[in-house]
C-alpha cells in the first residue's frame, strides 16, 4: 500500500515537472484528464494489491490450519502406532494363551460329553421310573381311600378300576351269579305268590259255591 502511494506521488511530480516544460499552447484540461486517469489506475492497482494481500493472508492462514491438522494427524498416527505395537507385544500372547486353554477345555469336554450324556440318560430313566411309581402309589392310595361300594361299582361296571384283570373277571362272575340267584329267588317268590293267590281264589270260589 505504501509503494502504491509513493508511485502515485512520483507520477504526479513527474507530470507537474513536465507541465513546466509544456508549451503554453497545450490545454490544461488534457493534462488534468491524464493525471486523473493515472490516479484512477494507481488506485485500481492499489485495490488489486490490497485484494492480493488479503488473498495471500487467507491462504497463509489456511496453510497454517492445514499444517496444524497434519501435525495432529501425525501425532495421532504415531500414538496409535505405539499402542498397536504395545498390544502386539503384550496382549496378543495373552490372547493366544487364552485360546490354547479354551481349545484344551473344549477337547476335554468333547471327551467327557458321551459320559455325561449317558449319565443324563440314566438319570432320566430313573426319574421316569420314579414318576411312574409315584403315580401308581397315588392311584393305589386313592383307590384305598375310596368307599367299598364305589370300588365294587367301578370294578364291575367300569374299566378304570386299578385292579388286575383276573380280579375284575372274578368280581363280575360273582356279580353275575349273585344277580342270577337273586333273579331266581325273586322269580320263585313271585311264582309262589301267584300260585298262592290262585289257590286262594279257587278255594274262595269253592267256599262261595
PDB file of N, CA, C and O in Angstrom, residues 71-123:
ATOM      1  N   UNK A  71      -0.014 -31.973  11.532  1.00  0.00           N
ATOM      2  CA  UNK A  71       0.763 -32.288  12.733  1.00  0.00           C
ATOM      3  C   UNK A  71      -0.051 -33.134  13.710  1.00  0.00           C
ATOM      4  O   UNK A  71       0.456 -34.098  14.293  1.00  0.00           O
ATOM      5  N   UNK A  72      -1.343 -32.765  13.885  1.00  0.00           N
ATOM      6  CA  UNK A  72      -2.200 -33.552  14.783  1.00  0.00           C
ATOM      7  C   UNK A  72      -2.376 -34.979  14.267  1.00  0.00           C
ATOM      8  O   UNK A  72      -2.328 -35.944  15.041  1.00  0.00           O
ATOM      9  N   UNK A  73      -2.578 -35.099  12.938  1.00  0.00           N
ATOM     10  CA  UNK A  73      -2.720 -36.435  12.365  1.00  0.00           C
ATOM     11  C   UNK A  73      -1.446 -37.253  12.539  1.00  0.00           C
ATOM     12  O   UNK A  73      -1.484 -38.451  12.844  1.00  0.00           O
ATOM     13  N   UNK A  74      -0.316 -36.600  12.339  1.00  0.00           N
ATOM     14  CA  UNK A  74       0.952 -37.303  12.508  1.00  0.00           C
ATOM     15  C   UNK A  74       1.133 -37.760  13.953  1.00  0.00           C
ATOM     16  O   UNK A  74       1.557 -38.894  14.220  1.00  0.00           O
ATOM     17  N   UNK A  75       0.775 -36.870  14.895  1.00  0.00           N
ATOM     18  CA  UNK A  75       0.874 -37.241  16.316  1.00  0.00           C
ATOM     19  C   UNK A  75      -0.066 -38.393  16.648  1.00  0.00           C
ATOM     20  O   UNK A  75       0.302 -39.344  17.358  1.00  0.00           O
ATOM     21  N   UNK A  76      -1.308 -38.326  16.116  1.00  0.00           N
ATOM     22  CA  UNK A  76      -2.276 -39.393  16.376  1.00  0.00           C
ATOM     23  C   UNK A  76      -1.821 -40.713  15.771  1.00  0.00           C
ATOM     24  O   UNK A  76      -1.939 -41.778  16.395  1.00  0.00           O
ATOM     25  N   UNK A  77      -1.283 -40.656  14.556  1.00  0.00           N
ATOM     26  CA  UNK A  77      -0.791 -41.884  13.911  1.00  0.00           C
ATOM     27  C   UNK A  77       0.363 -42.477  14.704  1.00  0.00           C
ATOM     28  O   UNK A  77       0.451 -43.698  14.908  1.00  0.00           O
ATOM     29  N   UNK A  78       1.249 -41.607  15.174  1.00  0.00           N
ATOM     30  CA  UNK A  78       2.379 -42.100  15.979  1.00  0.00           C
ATOM     31  C   UNK A  78       1.895 -42.743  17.267  1.00  0.00           C
ATOM     32  O   UNK A  78       2.368 -43.818  17.674  1.00  0.00           O
ATOM     33  N   UNK A  79       0.910 -42.082  17.931  1.00  0.00           N
ATOM     34  CA  UNK A  79       0.370 -42.623  19.177  1.00  0.00           C
ATOM     35  C   UNK A  79      -0.319 -43.974  18.936  1.00  0.00           C
ATOM     36  O   UNK A  79      -0.123 -44.938  19.685  1.00  0.00           O
ATOM     37  N   UNK A  80      -1.134 -44.039  17.875  1.00  0.00           N
ATOM     38  CA  UNK A  80      -1.824 -45.297  17.570  1.00  0.00           C
ATOM     39  C   UNK A  80      -0.843 -46.396  17.186  1.00  0.00           C
ATOM     40  O   UNK A  80      -1.047 -47.575  17.512  1.00  0.00           O
ATOM     41  N   UNK A  81       0.214 -46.007  16.495  1.00  0.00           N
ATOM     42  CA  UNK A  81       1.229 -46.996  16.131  1.00  0.00           C
ATOM     43  C   UNK A  81       1.912 -47.559  17.375  1.00  0.00           C
ATOM     44  O   UNK A  81       2.147 -48.768  17.485  1.00  0.00           O
ATOM     45  N   UNK A  82       2.187 -46.680  18.347  1.00  0.00           N
ATOM     46  CA  UNK A  82       2.795 -47.152  19.593  1.00  0.00           C
ATOM     47  C   UNK A  82       1.840 -48.070  20.351  1.00  0.00           C
ATOM     48  O   UNK A  82       2.249 -49.098  20.900  1.00  0.00           O
ATOM     49  N   UNK A  83       0.548 -47.699  20.374  1.00  0.00           N
ATOM     50  CA  UNK A  83      -0.434 -48.553  21.042  1.00  0.00           C
ATOM     51  C   UNK A  83      -0.537 -49.907  20.359  1.00  0.00           C
ATOM     52  O   UNK A  83      -0.638 -50.952  21.022  1.00  0.00           O
ATOM     53  N   UNK A  84      -0.536 -49.893  19.016  1.00  0.00           N
ATOM     54  CA  UNK A  84      -0.613 -51.160  18.287  1.00  0.00           C
ATOM     55  C   UNK A  84       0.607 -52.031  18.568  1.00  0.00           C
ATOM     56  O   UNK A  84       0.493 -53.251  18.757  1.00  0.00           O
ATOM     57  N   UNK A  85       1.780 -51.403  18.611  1.00  0.00           N
ATOM     58  CA  UNK A  85       2.990 -52.169  18.928  1.00  0.00           C
ATOM     59  C   UNK A  85       2.927 -52.728  20.347  1.00  0.00           C
ATOM     60  O   UNK A  85       3.319 -53.885  20.595  1.00  0.00           O
ATOM     61  N   UNK A  86       2.411 -51.909  21.278  1.00  0.00           N
ATOM     62  CA  UNK A  86       2.297 -52.379  22.660  1.00  0.00           C
ATOM     63  C   UNK A  86       1.317 -53.550  22.757  1.00  0.00           C
ATOM     64  O   UNK A  86       1.563 -54.540  23.450  1.00  0.00           O
ATOM     65  N   UNK A  87       0.176 -53.416  22.046  1.00  0.00           N
ATOM     66  CA  UNK A  87      -0.800 -54.512  22.055  1.00  0.00           C
ATOM     67  C   UNK A  87      -0.232 -55.756  21.389  1.00  0.00           C
ATOM     68  O   UNK A  87      -0.467 -56.887  21.833  1.00  0.00           O
ATOM     69  N   UNK A  88       0.524 -55.540  20.316  1.00  0.00           N
ATOM     70  CA  UNK A  88       1.124 -56.679  19.619  1.00  0.00           C
ATOM     71  C   UNK A  88       2.121 -57.417  20.500  1.00  0.00           C
ATOM     72  O   UNK A  88       2.226 -58.640  20.456  1.00  0.00           O
ATOM     73  N   UNK A  89       2.818 -56.661  21.332  1.00  0.00           N
ATOM     74  CA  UNK A  89       3.848 -57.277  22.167  1.00  0.00           C
ATOM     75  C   UNK A  89       3.312 -57.837  23.481  1.00  0.00           C
ATOM     76  O   UNK A  89       3.911 -58.763  24.043  1.00  0.00           O
ATOM     77  N   UNK A  90       2.185 -57.298  23.978  1.00  0.00           N
ATOM     78  CA  UNK A  90       1.707 -57.714  25.303  1.00  0.00           C
ATOM     79  C   UNK A  90       0.387 -58.477  25.254  1.00  0.00           C
ATOM     80  O   UNK A  90       0.239 -59.526  25.898  1.00  0.00           O
ATOM     81  N   UNK A  91      -0.591 -57.984  24.504  1.00  0.00           N
ATOM     82  CA  UNK A  91      -1.927 -58.568  24.555  1.00  0.00           C
ATOM     83  C   UNK A  91      -2.072 -59.805  23.673  1.00  0.00           C
ATOM     84  O   UNK A  91      -2.799 -60.735  24.023  1.00  0.00           O
ATOM     85  N   UNK A  92      -1.422 -59.814  22.525  1.00  0.00           N
ATOM     86  CA  UNK A  92      -1.568 -60.958  21.620  1.00  0.00           C
ATOM     87  C   UNK A  92      -1.063 -62.254  22.248  1.00  0.00           C
ATOM     88  O   UNK A  92      -1.718 -63.299  22.132  1.00  0.00           O
ATOM     89  N   UNK A  93       0.073 -62.270  22.951  1.00  0.00           N
ATOM     90  CA  UNK A  93       0.458 -63.525  23.630  1.00  0.00           C
ATOM     91  C   UNK A  93      -0.577 -63.984  24.656  1.00  0.00           C
ATOM     92  O   UNK A  93      -0.843 -65.193  24.776  1.00  0.00           O
ATOM     93  N   UNK A  94      -1.162 -63.028  25.387  1.00  0.00           N
ATOM     94  CA  UNK A  94      -2.215 -63.409  26.338  1.00  0.00           C
ATOM     95  C   UNK A  94      -3.420 -64.007  25.621  1.00  0.00           C
ATOM     96  O   UNK A  94      -4.007 -65.003  26.071  1.00  0.00           O
ATOM     97  N   UNK A  95      -3.787 -63.401  24.500  1.00  0.00           N
ATOM     98  CA  UNK A  95      -4.921 -63.924  23.730  1.00  0.00           C
ATOM     99  C   UNK A  95      -4.620 -65.327  23.207  1.00  0.00           C
ATOM    100  O   UNK A  95      -5.470 -66.228  23.232  1.00  0.00           O
ATOM    101  N   UNK A  96      -3.402 -65.529  22.737  1.00  0.00           N
ATOM    102  CA  UNK A  96      -3.028 -66.852  22.232  1.00  0.00           C
ATOM    103  C   UNK A  96      -3.061 -67.897  23.344  1.00  0.00           C
ATOM    104  O   UNK A  96      -3.549 -69.022  23.146  1.00  0.00           O
ATOM    105  N   UNK A  97      -2.564 -67.531  24.528  1.00  0.00           N
ATOM    106  CA  UNK A  97      -2.600 -68.484  25.645  1.00  0.00           C
ATOM    107  C   UNK A  97      -4.035 -68.788  26.059  1.00  0.00           C
ATOM    108  O   UNK A  97      -4.393 -69.941  26.356  1.00  0.00           O
ATOM    109  N   UNK A  98      -4.890 -67.753  26.047  1.00  0.00           N
ATOM    110  CA  UNK A  98      -6.303 -67.973  26.381  1.00  0.00           C
ATOM    111  C   UNK A  98      -6.973 -68.884  25.360  1.00  0.00           C
ATOM    112  O   UNK A  98      -7.770 -69.774  25.715  1.00  0.00           O
ATOM    113  N   UNK A  99      -6.657 -68.680  24.087  1.00  0.00           N
ATOM    114  CA  UNK A  99      -7.216 -69.544  23.046  1.00  0.00           C
ATOM    115  C   UNK A  99      -6.737 -70.985  23.208  1.00  0.00           C
ATOM    116  O   UNK A  99      -7.511 -71.940  23.026  1.00  0.00           O
ATOM    117  N   UNK A 100      -5.469 -71.157  23.556  1.00  0.00           N
ATOM    118  CA  UNK A 100      -4.952 -72.514  23.774  1.00  0.00           C
ATOM    119  C   UNK A 100      -5.679 -73.198  24.931  1.00  0.00           C
ATOM    120  O   UNK A 100      -6.053 -74.381  24.849  1.00  0.00           O
ATOM    121  N   UNK A 101      -5.899 -72.449  26.020  1.00  0.00           N
ATOM    122  CA  UNK A 101      -6.631 -73.019  27.152  1.00  0.00           C
ATOM    123  C   UNK A 101      -8.066 -73.368  26.765  1.00  0.00           C
ATOM    124  O   UNK A 101      -8.593 -74.415  27.164  1.00  0.00           O
ATOM    125  N   UNK A 102      -8.691 -72.492  25.975  1.00  0.00           N
ATOM    126  CA  UNK A 102     -10.066 -72.767  25.543  1.00  0.00           C
ATOM    127  C   UNK A 102     -10.128 -74.012  24.670  1.00  0.00           C
ATOM    128  O   UNK A 102     -11.040 -74.844  24.809  1.00  0.00           O
ATOM    129  N   UNK A 103      -9.165 -74.154  23.765  1.00  0.00           N
ATOM    130  CA  UNK A 103      -9.136 -75.347  22.907  1.00  0.00           C
ATOM    131  C   UNK A 103      -8.934 -76.604  23.738  1.00  0.00           C
ATOM    132  O   UNK A 103      -9.567 -77.652  23.504  1.00  0.00           O
ATOM    133  N   UNK A 104      -8.071 -76.517  24.742  1.00  0.00           N
ATOM    134  CA  UNK A 104      -7.836 -77.673  25.610  1.00  0.00           C
ATOM    135  C   UNK A 104      -9.099 -78.025  26.399  1.00  0.00           C
ATOM    136  O   UNK A 104      -9.461 -79.214  26.526  1.00  0.00           O
ATOM    137  N   UNK A 105      -9.780 -77.000  26.912  1.00  0.00           N
ATOM    138  CA  UNK A 105     -11.026 -77.256  27.647  1.00  0.00           C
ATOM    139  C   UNK A 105     -12.092 -77.868  26.744  1.00  0.00           C
ATOM    140  O   UNK A 105     -12.835 -78.776  27.156  1.00  0.00           O
ATOM    141  N   UNK A 106     -12.170 -77.373  25.514  1.00  0.00           N
ATOM    142  CA  UNK A 106     -13.137 -77.943  24.573  1.00  0.00           C
ATOM    143  C   UNK A 106     -12.811 -79.397  24.254  1.00  0.00           C
ATOM    144  O   UNK A 106     -13.718 -80.233  24.113  1.00  0.00           O
ATOM    145  N   UNK A 107     -11.535 -79.711  24.143  1.00  0.00           N
ATOM    146  CA  UNK A 107     -11.146 -81.102  23.891  1.00  0.00           C
ATOM    147  C   UNK A 107     -11.549 -81.994  25.058  1.00  0.00           C
ATOM    148  O   UNK A 107     -12.076 -83.106  24.863  1.00  0.00           O
ATOM    149  N   UNK A 108     -11.322 -81.513  26.280  1.00  0.00           N
ATOM    150  CA  UNK A 108     -11.730 -82.291  27.450  1.00  0.00           C
ATOM    151  C   UNK A 108     -13.247 -82.469  27.507  1.00  0.00           C
ATOM    152  O   UNK A 108     -13.750 -83.558  27.820  1.00  0.00           O
ATOM    153  N   UNK A 109     -13.966 -81.406  27.186  1.00  0.00           N
ATOM    154  CA  UNK A 109     -15.427 -81.518  27.170  1.00  0.00           C
ATOM    155  C   UNK A 109     -15.901 -82.490  26.097  1.00  0.00           C
ATOM    156  O   UNK A 109     -16.868 -83.238  26.307  1.00  0.00           O
ATOM    157  N   UNK A 110     -15.234 -82.475  24.942  1.00  0.00           N
ATOM    158  CA  UNK A 110     -15.608 -83.415  23.882  1.00  0.00           C
ATOM    159  C   UNK A 110     -15.366 -84.860  24.314  1.00  0.00           C
ATOM    160  O   UNK A 110     -16.111 -85.770  23.924  1.00  0.00           O
ATOM    161  N   UNK A 111     -14.339 -85.084  25.133  1.00  0.00           N
ATOM    162  CA  UNK A 111     -14.076 -86.438  25.619  1.00  0.00           C
ATOM    163  C   UNK A 111     -15.085 -86.865  26.682  1.00  0.00           C
ATOM    164  O   UNK A 111     -15.500 -88.027  26.724  1.00  0.00           O
ATOM    165  N   UNK A 112     -15.465 -85.939  27.549  1.00  0.00           N
ATOM    166  CA  UNK A 112     -16.382 -86.291  28.648  1.00  0.00           C
ATOM    167  C   UNK A 112     -17.855 -86.162  28.266  1.00  0.00           C
ATOM    168  O   UNK A 112     -18.720 -86.593  29.037  1.00  0.00           O
ATOM    169  N   UNK A 113     -18.146 -85.587  27.104  1.00  0.00           N
ATOM    170  CA  UNK A 113     -19.544 -85.381  26.721  1.00  0.00           C
ATOM    171  C   UNK A 113     -20.319 -86.692  26.570  1.00  0.00           C
ATOM    172  O   UNK A 113     -21.462 -86.778  27.046  1.00  0.00           O
ATOM    173  N   UNK A 114     -19.778 -87.747  25.935  1.00  0.00           N
ATOM    174  CA  UNK A 114     -20.541 -89.007  25.862  1.00  0.00           C
ATOM    175  C   UNK A 114     -20.872 -89.575  27.241  1.00  0.00           C
ATOM    176  O   UNK A 114     -21.982 -90.087  27.459  1.00  0.00           O
ATOM    177  N   UNK A 115     -19.926 -89.499  28.179  1.00  0.00           N
ATOM    178  CA  UNK A 115     -20.201 -89.986  29.528  1.00  0.00           C
ATOM    179  C   UNK A 115     -21.314 -89.173  30.186  1.00  0.00           C
ATOM    180  O   UNK A 115     -22.209 -89.733  30.838  1.00  0.00           O
ATOM    181  N   UNK A 116     -21.253 -87.863  30.004  1.00  0.00           N
ATOM    182  CA  UNK A 116     -22.297 -87.006  30.589  1.00  0.00           C
ATOM    183  C   UNK A 116     -23.654 -87.324  29.969  1.00  0.00           C
ATOM    184  O   UNK A 116     -24.677 -87.396  30.669  1.00  0.00           O
ATOM    185  N   UNK A 117     -23.681 -87.535  28.652  1.00  0.00           N
ATOM    186  CA  UNK A 117     -24.943 -87.879  28.000  1.00  0.00           C
ATOM    187  C   UNK A 117     -25.486 -89.207  28.520  1.00  0.00           C
ATOM    188  O   UNK A 117     -26.698 -89.351  28.747  1.00  0.00           O
ATOM    189  N   UNK A 118     -24.597 -90.193  28.723  1.00  0.00           N
ATOM    190  CA  UNK A 118     -25.036 -91.479  29.264  1.00  0.00           C
ATOM    191  C   UNK A 118     -25.582 -91.319  30.682  1.00  0.00           C
ATOM    192  O   UNK A 118     -26.624 -91.898  31.034  1.00  0.00           O
ATOM    193  N   UNK A 119     -24.898 -90.519  31.502  1.00  0.00           N
ATOM    194  CA  UNK A 119     -25.379 -90.283  32.861  1.00  0.00           C
ATOM    195  C   UNK A 119     -26.725 -89.563  32.858  1.00  0.00           C
ATOM    196  O   UNK A 119     -27.624 -89.891  33.648  1.00  0.00           O
ATOM    197  N   UNK A 120     -26.866 -88.596  31.965  1.00  0.00           N
ATOM    198  CA  UNK A 120     -28.144 -87.885  31.874  1.00  0.00           C
ATOM    199  C   UNK A 120     -29.260 -88.831  31.445  1.00  0.00           C
ATOM    200  O   UNK A 120     -30.393 -88.765  31.957  1.00  0.00           O
ATOM    201  N   UNK A 121     -28.948 -89.744  30.526  1.00  0.00           N
ATOM    202  CA  UNK A 121     -29.944 -90.719  30.087  1.00  0.00           C
ATOM    203  C   UNK A 121     -30.355 -91.634  31.234  1.00  0.00           C
ATOM    204  O   UNK A 121     -31.551 -91.923  31.425  1.00  0.00           O
ATOM    205  N   UNK A 122     -29.365 -92.096  32.016  1.00  0.00           N
ATOM    206  CA  UNK A 122     -29.685 -92.941  33.175  1.00  0.00           C
ATOM    207  C   UNK A 122     -30.529 -92.178  34.190  1.00  0.00           C
ATOM    208  O   UNK A 122     -31.496 -92.722  34.755  1.00  0.00           O
ATOM    209  N   UNK A 123     -30.157 -90.922  34.429  1.00  0.00           N
ATOM    210  CA  UNK A 123     -30.937 -90.111  35.374  1.00  0.00           C
ATOM    211  C   UNK A 123     -32.366 -89.924  34.879  1.00  0.00           C
ATOM    212  O   UNK A 123     -33.328 -89.980  35.659  1.00  0.00           O
TER     213      UNK A 123
END
